[in-house]
PDB file of N, CA and C in Angstrom:
ATOM      1  N   MET A   1     -13.157   0.024   8.161  1.00  0.00           N
ATOM      2  CA  MET A   1     -13.627  -1.346   8.133  1.00  0.00           C
ATOM      3  C   MET A   1     -12.511  -2.241   7.600  1.00  0.00           C
ATOM      4  N   PRO A   2     -12.085  -3.235   8.322  1.00  0.00           N
ATOM      5  CA  PRO A   2     -11.021  -4.127   7.851  1.00  0.00           C
ATOM      6  C   PRO A   2     -11.436  -4.886   6.607  1.00  0.00           C
ATOM      7  N   SER A   3     -10.460  -5.168   5.770  1.00  0.00           N
ATOM      8  CA  SER A   3     -10.754  -5.930   4.567  1.00  0.00           C
ATOM      9  C   SER A   3     -10.934  -7.400   4.910  1.00  0.00           C
ATOM     10  N   THR A   4     -11.550  -8.109   3.980  1.00  0.00           N
ATOM     11  CA  THR A   4     -11.777  -9.538   4.169  1.00  0.00           C
ATOM     12  C   THR A   4     -11.158 -10.314   3.022  1.00  0.00           C
ATOM     13  N   ASN A   5     -10.033  -9.852   2.550  1.00  0.00           N
ATOM     14  CA  ASN A   5      -9.362 -10.457   1.413  1.00  0.00           C
ATOM     15  C   ASN A   5      -8.925 -11.891   1.700  1.00  0.00           C
ATOM     16  N   VAL A   6      -9.087 -12.725   0.706  1.00  0.00           N
ATOM     17  CA  VAL A   6      -8.489 -14.050   0.723  1.00  0.00           C
ATOM     18  C   VAL A   6      -7.517 -14.061  -0.438  1.00  0.00           C
ATOM     19  N   ILE A   7      -6.262 -14.412  -0.160  1.00  0.00           N
ATOM     20  CA  ILE A   7      -5.228 -14.339  -1.186  1.00  0.00           C
ATOM     21  C   ILE A   7      -5.689 -15.035  -2.466  1.00  0.00           C
ATOM     22  N   GLY A   8      -5.518 -14.325  -3.584  1.00  0.00           N
ATOM     23  CA  GLY A   8      -5.844 -14.898  -4.884  1.00  0.00           C
ATOM     24  C   GLY A   8      -7.283 -14.717  -5.317  1.00  0.00           C
ATOM     25  N   THR A   9      -8.090 -13.997  -4.542  1.00  0.00           N
ATOM     26  CA  THR A   9      -9.478 -13.792  -4.928  1.00  0.00           C
ATOM     27  C   THR A   9      -9.760 -12.307  -5.082  1.00  0.00           C
ATOM     28  N   GLY A  10     -10.871 -11.991  -5.679  1.00  0.00           N
ATOM     29  CA  GLY A  10     -11.279 -10.608  -5.852  1.00  0.00           C
ATOM     30  C   GLY A  10     -10.958 -10.117  -7.247  1.00  0.00           C
ATOM     31  N   PRO A  11     -11.601  -9.008  -7.650  1.00  0.00           N
ATOM     32  CA  PRO A  11     -11.416  -8.502  -9.016  1.00  0.00           C
ATOM     33  C   PRO A  11     -10.005  -7.996  -9.307  1.00  0.00           C
ATOM     34  N   LEU A  12      -9.223  -7.716  -8.273  1.00  0.00           N
ATOM     35  CA  LEU A  12      -7.862  -7.226  -8.483  1.00  0.00           C
ATOM     36  C   LEU A  12      -6.804  -8.272  -8.124  1.00  0.00           C
ATOM     37  N   ALA A  13      -7.205  -9.512  -7.980  1.00  0.00           N
ATOM     38  CA  ALA A  13      -6.255 -10.590  -7.675  1.00  0.00           C
ATOM     39  C   ALA A  13      -5.170 -10.625  -8.740  1.00  0.00           C
ATOM     40  N   GLY A  14      -3.927 -10.721  -8.295  1.00  0.00           N
ATOM     41  CA  GLY A  14      -2.802 -10.763  -9.210  1.00  0.00           C
ATOM     42  C   GLY A  14      -2.291  -9.391  -9.618  1.00  0.00           C
ATOM     43  N   LYS A  15      -2.941  -8.340  -9.161  1.00  0.00           N
ATOM     44  CA  LYS A  15      -2.519  -6.972  -9.468  1.00  0.00           C
ATOM     45  C   LYS A  15      -1.760  -6.398  -8.278  1.00  0.00           C
ATOM     46  N   SER A  16      -0.929  -5.399  -8.537  1.00  0.00           N
ATOM     47  CA  SER A  16      -0.219  -4.718  -7.459  1.00  0.00           C
ATOM     48  C   SER A  16      -0.484  -3.223  -7.569  1.00  0.00           C
ATOM     49  N   ALA A  17      -0.477  -2.570  -6.409  1.00  0.00           N
ATOM     50  CA  ALA A  17      -0.808  -1.149  -6.356  1.00  0.00           C
ATOM     51  C   ALA A  17       0.148  -0.409  -5.440  1.00  0.00           C
ATOM     52  N   LEU A  18       0.315   0.883  -5.720  1.00  0.00           N
ATOM     53  CA  LEU A  18       1.072   1.780  -4.857  1.00  0.00           C
ATOM     54  C   LEU A  18       0.204   3.003  -4.598  1.00  0.00           C
ATOM     55  N   VAL A  19      -0.031   3.289  -3.321  1.00  0.00           N
ATOM     56  CA  VAL A  19      -0.825   4.444  -2.916  1.00  0.00           C
ATOM     57  C   VAL A  19       0.079   5.392  -2.144  1.00  0.00           C
ATOM     58  N   THR A  20       0.195   6.628  -2.614  1.00  0.00           N
ATOM     59  CA  THR A  20       0.993   7.602  -1.878  1.00  0.00           C
ATOM     60  C   THR A  20       0.134   8.200  -0.774  1.00  0.00           C
ATOM     61  N   GLY A  21       0.742   8.388   0.390  1.00  0.00           N
ATOM     62  CA  GLY A  21       0.002   8.921   1.528  1.00  0.00           C
ATOM     63  C   GLY A  21      -1.077   7.975   1.989  1.00  0.00           C
ATOM     64  N   GLY A  22      -0.758   6.688   2.040  1.00  0.00           N
ATOM     65  CA  GLY A  22      -1.773   5.686   2.307  1.00  0.00           C
ATOM     66  C   GLY A  22      -1.911   5.226   3.734  1.00  0.00           C
ATOM     67  N   SER A  23      -1.275   5.874   4.687  1.00  0.00           N
ATOM     68  CA  SER A  23      -1.319   5.353   6.053  1.00  0.00           C
ATOM     69  C   SER A  23      -2.483   5.878   6.887  1.00  0.00           C
ATOM     70  N   ARG A  24      -3.187   6.906   6.367  1.00  0.00           N
ATOM     71  CA  ARG A  24      -4.295   7.449   7.154  1.00  0.00           C
ATOM     72  C   ARG A  24      -5.341   8.084   6.249  1.00  0.00           C
ATOM     73  N   GLY A  25      -6.478   8.347   6.809  1.00  0.00           N
ATOM     74  CA  GLY A  25      -7.541   9.045   6.099  1.00  0.00           C
ATOM     75  C   GLY A  25      -7.981   8.362   4.820  1.00  0.00           C
ATOM     76  N   ILE A  26      -8.190   9.181   3.786  1.00  0.00           N
ATOM     77  CA  ILE A  26      -8.661   8.669   2.501  1.00  0.00           C
ATOM     78  C   ILE A  26      -7.656   7.695   1.904  1.00  0.00           C
ATOM     79  N   GLY A  27      -6.362   7.985   2.052  1.00  0.00           N
ATOM     80  CA  GLY A  27      -5.341   7.083   1.523  1.00  0.00           C
ATOM     81  C   GLY A  27      -5.445   5.693   2.120  1.00  0.00           C
ATOM     82  N   ALA A  28      -5.643   5.615   3.431  1.00  0.00           N
ATOM     83  CA  ALA A  28      -5.784   4.313   4.094  1.00  0.00           C
ATOM     84  C   ALA A  28      -7.051   3.605   3.636  1.00  0.00           C
ATOM     85  N   ALA A  29      -8.110   4.367   3.391  1.00  0.00           N
ATOM     86  CA  ALA A  29      -9.354   3.768   2.890  1.00  0.00           C
ATOM     87  C   ALA A  29      -9.133   3.171   1.503  1.00  0.00           C
ATOM     88  N   ILE A  30      -8.363   3.866   0.672  1.00  0.00           N
ATOM     89  CA  ILE A  30      -8.042   3.346  -0.662  1.00  0.00           C
ATOM     90  C   ILE A  30      -7.205   2.079  -0.546  1.00  0.00           C
ATOM     91  N   VAL A  31      -6.212   2.095   0.344  1.00  0.00           N
ATOM     92  CA  VAL A  31      -5.372   0.909   0.569  1.00  0.00           C
ATOM     93  C   VAL A  31      -6.245  -0.275   0.994  1.00  0.00           C
ATOM     94  N   ARG A  32      -7.128  -0.045   1.953  1.00  0.00           N
ATOM     95  CA  ARG A  32      -7.997  -1.132   2.432  1.00  0.00           C
ATOM     96  C   ARG A  32      -8.885  -1.668   1.309  1.00  0.00           C
ATOM     97  N   ARG A  33      -9.423  -0.791   0.498  1.00  0.00           N
ATOM     98  CA  ARG A  33     -10.304  -1.227  -0.585  1.00  0.00           C
ATOM     99  C   ARG A  33      -9.543  -2.037  -1.627  1.00  0.00           C
ATOM    100  N   LEU A  34      -8.365  -1.543  -2.038  1.00  0.00           N
ATOM    101  CA  LEU A  34      -7.563  -2.292  -3.006  1.00  0.00           C
ATOM    102  C   LEU A  34      -7.220  -3.675  -2.467  1.00  0.00           C
ATOM    103  N   ALA A  35      -6.833  -3.740  -1.201  1.00  0.00           N
ATOM    104  CA  ALA A  35      -6.490  -5.023  -0.585  1.00  0.00           C
ATOM    105  C   ALA A  35      -7.710  -5.928  -0.511  1.00  0.00           C
ATOM    106  N   SER A  36      -8.860  -5.378  -0.162  1.00  0.00           N
ATOM    107  CA  SER A  36     -10.061  -6.215  -0.058  1.00  0.00           C
ATOM    108  C   SER A  36     -10.500  -6.730  -1.421  1.00  0.00           C
ATOM    109  N   ASP A  37     -10.100  -6.016  -2.486  1.00  0.00           N
ATOM    110  CA  ASP A  37     -10.403  -6.472  -3.838  1.00  0.00           C
ATOM    111  C   ASP A  37      -9.325  -7.404  -4.392  1.00  0.00           C
ATOM    112  N   GLY A  38      -8.324  -7.740  -3.563  1.00  0.00           N
ATOM    113  CA  GLY A  38      -7.360  -8.764  -3.931  1.00  0.00           C
ATOM    114  C   GLY A  38      -5.991  -8.280  -4.370  1.00  0.00           C
ATOM    115  N   ALA A  39      -5.789  -6.968  -4.471  1.00  0.00           N
ATOM    116  CA  ALA A  39      -4.490  -6.459  -4.922  1.00  0.00           C
ATOM    117  C   ALA A  39      -3.448  -6.563  -3.814  1.00  0.00           C
ATOM    118  N   SER A  40      -2.197  -6.751  -4.199  1.00  0.00           N
ATOM    119  CA  SER A  40      -1.069  -6.563  -3.288  1.00  0.00           C
ATOM    120  C   SER A  40      -0.842  -5.065  -3.240  1.00  0.00           C
ATOM    121  N   VAL A  41      -0.772  -4.493  -2.042  1.00  0.00           N
ATOM    122  CA  VAL A  41      -0.758  -3.032  -1.923  1.00  0.00           C
ATOM    123  C   VAL A  41       0.466  -2.538  -1.156  1.00  0.00           C
ATOM    124  N   ALA A  42       1.197  -1.621  -1.795  1.00  0.00           N
ATOM    125  CA  ALA A  42       2.244  -0.865  -1.115  1.00  0.00           C
ATOM    126  C   ALA A  42       1.699   0.541  -0.915  1.00  0.00           C
ATOM    127  N   PHE A  43       2.101   1.172   0.166  1.00  0.00           N
ATOM    128  CA  PHE A  43       1.680   2.551   0.389  1.00  0.00           C
ATOM    129  C   PHE A  43       2.803   3.309   1.061  1.00  0.00           C
ATOM    130  N   THR A  44       2.816   4.615   0.816  1.00  0.00           N
ATOM    131  CA  THR A  44       3.840   5.453   1.430  1.00  0.00           C
ATOM    132  C   THR A  44       3.282   6.148   2.652  1.00  0.00           C
ATOM    133  N   TYR A  45       4.197   6.486   3.527  1.00  0.00           N
ATOM    134  CA  TYR A  45       3.880   7.300   4.700  1.00  0.00           C
ATOM    135  C   TYR A  45       5.092   8.192   4.932  1.00  0.00           C
ATOM    136  N   SER A  46       4.877   9.327   5.592  1.00  0.00           N
ATOM    137  CA  SER A  46       6.011  10.221   5.784  1.00  0.00           C
ATOM    138  C   SER A  46       6.508  10.280   7.216  1.00  0.00           C
ATOM    139  N   SER A  47       5.621  10.120   8.192  1.00  0.00           N
ATOM    140  CA  SER A  47       6.115  10.326   9.554  1.00  0.00           C
ATOM    141  C   SER A  47       5.623   9.329  10.594  1.00  0.00           C
ATOM    142  N   SER A  48       4.492   8.727  10.397  1.00  0.00           N
ATOM    143  CA  SER A  48       3.943   7.874  11.450  1.00  0.00           C
ATOM    144  C   SER A  48       4.192   6.393  11.165  1.00  0.00           C
ATOM    145  N   GLU A  49       5.398   5.947  11.492  1.00  0.00           N
ATOM    146  CA  GLU A  49       5.730   4.540  11.282  1.00  0.00           C
ATOM    147  C   GLU A  49       4.813   3.605  12.074  1.00  0.00           C
ATOM    148  N   PRO A  50       4.468   3.921  13.334  1.00  0.00           N
ATOM    149  CA  PRO A  50       3.555   3.021  14.064  1.00  0.00           C
ATOM    150  C   PRO A  50       2.196   2.878  13.368  1.00  0.00           C
ATOM    151  N   ARG A  51       1.662   3.965  12.839  1.00  0.00           N
ATOM    152  CA  ARG A  51       0.378   3.904  12.134  1.00  0.00           C
ATOM    153  C   ARG A  51       0.518   3.054  10.871  1.00  0.00           C
ATOM    154  N   ALA A  52       1.625   3.229  10.150  1.00  0.00           N
ATOM    155  CA  ALA A  52       1.853   2.453   8.928  1.00  0.00           C
ATOM    156  C   ALA A  52       1.993   0.963   9.247  1.00  0.00           C
ATOM    157  N   LYS A  53       2.760   0.660  10.292  1.00  0.00           N
ATOM    158  CA  LYS A  53       2.926  -0.747  10.690  1.00  0.00           C
ATOM    159  C   LYS A  53       1.599  -1.357  11.129  1.00  0.00           C
ATOM    160  N   ALA A  54       0.775  -0.570  11.802  1.00  0.00           N
ATOM    161  CA  ALA A  54      -0.532  -1.070  12.246  1.00  0.00           C
ATOM    162  C   ALA A  54      -1.422  -1.391  11.049  1.00  0.00           C
ATOM    163  N   LEU A  55      -1.381  -0.556  10.017  1.00  0.00           N
ATOM    164  CA  LEU A  55      -2.190  -0.828   8.830  1.00  0.00           C
ATOM    165  C   LEU A  55      -1.699  -2.082   8.109  1.00  0.00           C
ATOM    166  N   VAL A  56      -0.381  -2.232   7.991  1.00  0.00           N
ATOM    167  CA  VAL A  56       0.161  -3.447   7.373  1.00  0.00           C
ATOM    168  C   VAL A  56      -0.282  -4.682   8.162  1.00  0.00           C
ATOM    169  N   ALA A  57      -0.192  -4.617   9.478  1.00  0.00           N
ATOM    170  CA  ALA A  57      -0.599  -5.755  10.313  1.00  0.00           C
ATOM    171  C   ALA A  57      -2.084  -6.057  10.145  1.00  0.00           C
ATOM    172  N   GLU A  58      -2.901  -5.016  10.105  1.00  0.00           N
ATOM    173  CA  GLU A  58      -4.344  -5.192   9.905  1.00  0.00           C
ATOM    174  C   GLU A  58      -4.623  -5.918   8.596  1.00  0.00           C
ATOM    175  N   LEU A  59      -3.959  -5.479   7.534  1.00  0.00           N
ATOM    176  CA  LEU A  59      -4.188  -6.087   6.222  1.00  0.00           C
ATOM    177  C   LEU A  59      -3.668  -7.512   6.157  1.00  0.00           C
ATOM    178  N   LYS A  60      -2.472  -7.728   6.688  1.00  0.00           N
ATOM    179  CA  LYS A  60      -1.907  -9.082   6.670  1.00  0.00           C
ATOM    180  C   LYS A  60      -2.757 -10.059   7.472  1.00  0.00           C
ATOM    181  N   ALA A  61      -3.404  -9.571   8.523  1.00  0.00           N
ATOM    182  CA  ALA A  61      -4.270 -10.436   9.335  1.00  0.00           C
ATOM    183  C   ALA A  61      -5.466 -10.949   8.531  1.00  0.00           C
ATOM    184  N   THR A  62      -5.805 -10.255   7.451  1.00  0.00           N
ATOM    185  CA  THR A  62      -6.916 -10.687   6.603  1.00  0.00           C
ATOM    186  C   THR A  62      -6.435 -11.551   5.441  1.00  0.00           C
ATOM    187  N   GLY A  63      -5.123 -11.743   5.331  1.00  0.00           N
ATOM    188  CA  GLY A  63      -4.568 -12.517   4.226  1.00  0.00           C
ATOM    189  C   GLY A  63      -4.074 -11.665   3.083  1.00  0.00           C
ATOM    190  N   ALA A  64      -4.181 -10.350   3.222  1.00  0.00           N
ATOM    191  CA  ALA A  64      -3.725  -9.445   2.164  1.00  0.00           C
ATOM    192  C   ALA A  64      -2.201  -9.336   2.175  1.00  0.00           C
ATOM    193  N   VAL A  65      -1.664  -8.887   1.056  1.00  0.00           N
ATOM    194  CA  VAL A  65      -0.237  -8.630   0.930  1.00  0.00           C
ATOM    195  C   VAL A  65      -0.060  -7.111   0.967  1.00  0.00           C
ATOM    196  N   ALA A  66       0.727  -6.615   1.931  1.00  0.00           N
ATOM    197  CA  ALA A  66       0.871  -5.173   2.106  1.00  0.00           C
ATOM    198  C   ALA A  66       2.307  -4.815   2.442  1.00  0.00           C
ATOM    199  N   LEU A  67       2.703  -3.610   2.026  1.00  0.00           N
ATOM    200  CA  LEU A  67       4.044  -3.101   2.249  1.00  0.00           C
ATOM    201  C   LEU A  67       3.960  -1.607   2.526  1.00  0.00           C
ATOM    202  N   ALA A  68       4.553  -1.155   3.619  1.00  0.00           N
ATOM    203  CA  ALA A  68       4.641   0.270   3.929  1.00  0.00           C
ATOM    204  C   ALA A  68       6.035   0.764   3.576  1.00  0.00           C
ATOM    205  N   VAL A  69       6.096   1.907   2.884  1.00  0.00           N
ATOM    206  CA  VAL A  69       7.363   2.478   2.448  1.00  0.00           C
ATOM    207  C   VAL A  69       7.427   3.922   2.927  1.00  0.00           C
ATOM    208  N   ARG A  70       8.458   4.252   3.686  1.00  0.00           N
ATOM    209  CA  ARG A  70       8.623   5.645   4.127  1.00  0.00           C
ATOM    210  C   ARG A  70       9.091   6.480   2.947  1.00  0.00           C
ATOM    211  N   ALA A  71       8.288   7.487   2.584  1.00  0.00           N
ATOM    212  CA  ALA A  71       8.629   8.371   1.473  1.00  0.00           C
ATOM    213  C   ALA A  71       7.811   9.649   1.576  1.00  0.00           C
ATOM    214  N   ASP A  72       8.481  10.773   1.473  1.00  0.00           N
ATOM    215  CA  ASP A  72       7.826  12.074   1.454  1.00  0.00           C
ATOM    216  C   ASP A  72       7.290  12.306   0.042  1.00  0.00           C
ATOM    217  N   SER A  73       6.003  12.520  -0.089  1.00  0.00           N
ATOM    218  CA  SER A  73       5.384  12.697  -1.408  1.00  0.00           C
ATOM    219  C   SER A  73       5.875  13.940  -2.136  1.00  0.00           C
ATOM    220  N   ALA A  74       6.497  14.859  -1.432  1.00  0.00           N
ATOM    221  CA  ALA A  74       7.036  16.063  -2.063  1.00  0.00           C
ATOM    222  C   ALA A  74       8.458  15.861  -2.586  1.00  0.00           C
ATOM    223  N   ASP A  75       9.024  14.683  -2.367  1.00  0.00           N
ATOM    224  CA  ASP A  75      10.400  14.384  -2.751  1.00  0.00           C
ATOM    225  C   ASP A  75      10.401  13.374  -3.906  1.00  0.00           C
ATOM    226  N   ALA A  76      10.714  13.853  -5.092  1.00  0.00           N
ATOM    227  CA  ALA A  76      10.663  13.006  -6.288  1.00  0.00           C
ATOM    228  C   ALA A  76      11.555  11.776  -6.168  1.00  0.00           C
ATOM    229  N   SER A  77      12.750  11.937  -5.613  1.00  0.00           N
ATOM    230  CA  SER A  77      13.643  10.774  -5.499  1.00  0.00           C
ATOM    231  C   SER A  77      13.097   9.764  -4.495  1.00  0.00           C
ATOM    232  N   ALA A  78      12.430  10.230  -3.448  1.00  0.00           N
ATOM    233  CA  ALA A  78      11.819   9.312  -2.478  1.00  0.00           C
ATOM    234  C   ALA A  78      10.673   8.543  -3.132  1.00  0.00           C
ATOM    235  N   LEU A  79       9.904   9.209  -3.981  1.00  0.00           N
ATOM    236  CA  LEU A  79       8.816   8.518  -4.677  1.00  0.00           C
ATOM    237  C   LEU A  79       9.356   7.505  -5.685  1.00  0.00           C
ATOM    238  N   ARG A  80      10.442   7.857  -6.380  1.00  0.00           N
ATOM    239  CA  ARG A  80      11.062   6.882  -7.289  1.00  0.00           C
ATOM    240  C   ARG A  80      11.525   5.659  -6.515  1.00  0.00           C
ATOM    241  N   SER A  81      12.093   5.886  -5.332  1.00  0.00           N
ATOM    242  CA  SER A  81      12.536   4.780  -4.493  1.00  0.00           C
ATOM    243  C   SER A  81      11.343   3.924  -4.052  1.00  0.00           C
ATOM    244  N   ALA A  82      10.229   4.562  -3.726  1.00  0.00           N
ATOM    245  CA  ALA A  82       9.030   3.817  -3.325  1.00  0.00           C
ATOM    246  C   ALA A  82       8.532   2.947  -4.474  1.00  0.00           C
ATOM    247  N   ILE A  83       8.576   3.480  -5.686  1.00  0.00           N
ATOM    248  CA  ILE A  83       8.183   2.691  -6.855  1.00  0.00           C
ATOM    249  C   ILE A  83       9.132   1.518  -7.030  1.00  0.00           C
ATOM    250  N   ASP A  84      10.428   1.765  -6.918  1.00  0.00           N
ATOM    251  CA  ASP A  84      11.422   0.691  -7.049  1.00  0.00           C
ATOM    252  C   ASP A  84      11.203  -0.398  -6.004  1.00  0.00           C
ATOM    253  N   GLN A  85      10.922   0.005  -4.757  1.00  0.00           N
ATOM    254  CA  GLN A  85      10.687  -0.976  -3.694  1.00  0.00           C
ATOM    255  C   GLN A  85       9.428  -1.794  -3.966  1.00  0.00           C
ATOM    256  N   THR A  86       8.402  -1.139  -4.511  1.00  0.00           N
ATOM    257  CA  THR A  86       7.168  -1.844  -4.854  1.00  0.00           C
ATOM    258  C   THR A  86       7.425  -2.840  -5.972  1.00  0.00           C
ATOM    259  N   LEU A  87       8.150  -2.409  -6.996  1.00  0.00           N
ATOM    260  CA  LEU A  87       8.477  -3.307  -8.104  1.00  0.00           C
ATOM    261  C   LEU A  87       9.279  -4.506  -7.621  1.00  0.00           C
ATOM    262  N   GLU A  88      10.227  -4.264  -6.730  1.00  0.00           N
ATOM    263  CA  GLU A  88      11.041  -5.359  -6.195  1.00  0.00           C
ATOM    264  C   GLU A  88      10.199  -6.321  -5.365  1.00  0.00           C
ATOM    265  N   ALA A  89       9.321  -5.784  -4.536  1.00  0.00           N
ATOM    266  CA  ALA A  89       8.510  -6.630  -3.643  1.00  0.00           C
ATOM    267  C   ALA A  89       7.439  -7.411  -4.391  1.00  0.00           C
ATOM    268  N   PHE A  90       6.815  -6.778  -5.401  1.00  0.00           N
ATOM    269  CA  PHE A  90       5.654  -7.390  -6.055  1.00  0.00           C
ATOM    270  C   PHE A  90       5.929  -7.859  -7.483  1.00  0.00           C
ATOM    271  N   GLY A  91       7.082  -7.510  -8.025  1.00  0.00           N
ATOM    272  CA  GLY A  91       7.410  -7.950  -9.375  1.00  0.00           C
ATOM    273  C   GLY A  91       6.731  -7.145 -10.475  1.00  0.00           C
ATOM    274  N   GLY A  92       6.052  -6.088 -10.112  1.00  0.00           N
ATOM    275  CA  GLY A  92       5.372  -5.244 -11.093  1.00  0.00           C
ATOM    276  C   GLY A  92       4.538  -4.203 -10.374  1.00  0.00           C
ATOM    277  N   LEU A  93       3.933  -3.331 -11.167  1.00  0.00           N
ATOM    278  CA  LEU A  93       3.063  -2.306 -10.617  1.00  0.00           C
ATOM    279  C   LEU A  93       1.954  -2.038 -11.613  1.00  0.00           C
ATOM    280  N   ASP A  94       0.734  -2.364 -11.216  1.00  0.00           N
ATOM    281  CA  ASP A  94      -0.419  -2.226 -12.120  1.00  0.00           C
ATOM    282  C   ASP A  94      -1.248  -0.975 -11.847  1.00  0.00           C
ATOM    283  N   ILE A  95      -1.282  -0.547 -10.583  1.00  0.00           N
ATOM    284  CA  ILE A  95      -2.138   0.566 -10.177  1.00  0.00           C
ATOM    285  C   ILE A  95      -1.307   1.523  -9.349  1.00  0.00           C
ATOM    286  N   GLN A  96      -1.336   2.805  -9.725  1.00  0.00           N
ATOM    287  CA  GLN A  96      -0.614   3.801  -8.926  1.00  0.00           C
ATOM    288  C   GLN A  96      -1.548   4.956  -8.647  1.00  0.00           C
ATOM    289  N   ASN A  97      -1.630   5.321  -7.373  1.00  0.00           N
ATOM    290  CA  ASN A  97      -2.425   6.461  -6.931  1.00  0.00           C
ATOM    291  C   ASN A  97      -1.453   7.503  -6.406  1.00  0.00           C
ATOM    292  N   VAL A  98      -1.429   8.668  -7.038  1.00  0.00           N
ATOM    293  CA  VAL A  98      -0.514   9.718  -6.594  1.00  0.00           C
ATOM    294  C   VAL A  98      -1.306  10.883  -6.062  1.00  0.00           C
TER     295      VAL A  98
END
């Protein structure tokens, strides 16, 4: 179900989140929920760039702020890079789902 976020509203407005493995399944559901609650959401994906881009487009169409980051969850340096990219894009990180 697509989110209905309006920028600056919701219980998580002003918060930022990073979800690992967020491009499909339960991870994508978590991303959608965080975005619908007002958070700016970054999520990692490992192989399906088209799926990740589609989720970002879906969220942005609702007014949400979203970022897809390619990172293998089994690679510690890739996850550190994903955190760094999230911090750079959003200026902070309030919620992390690993």
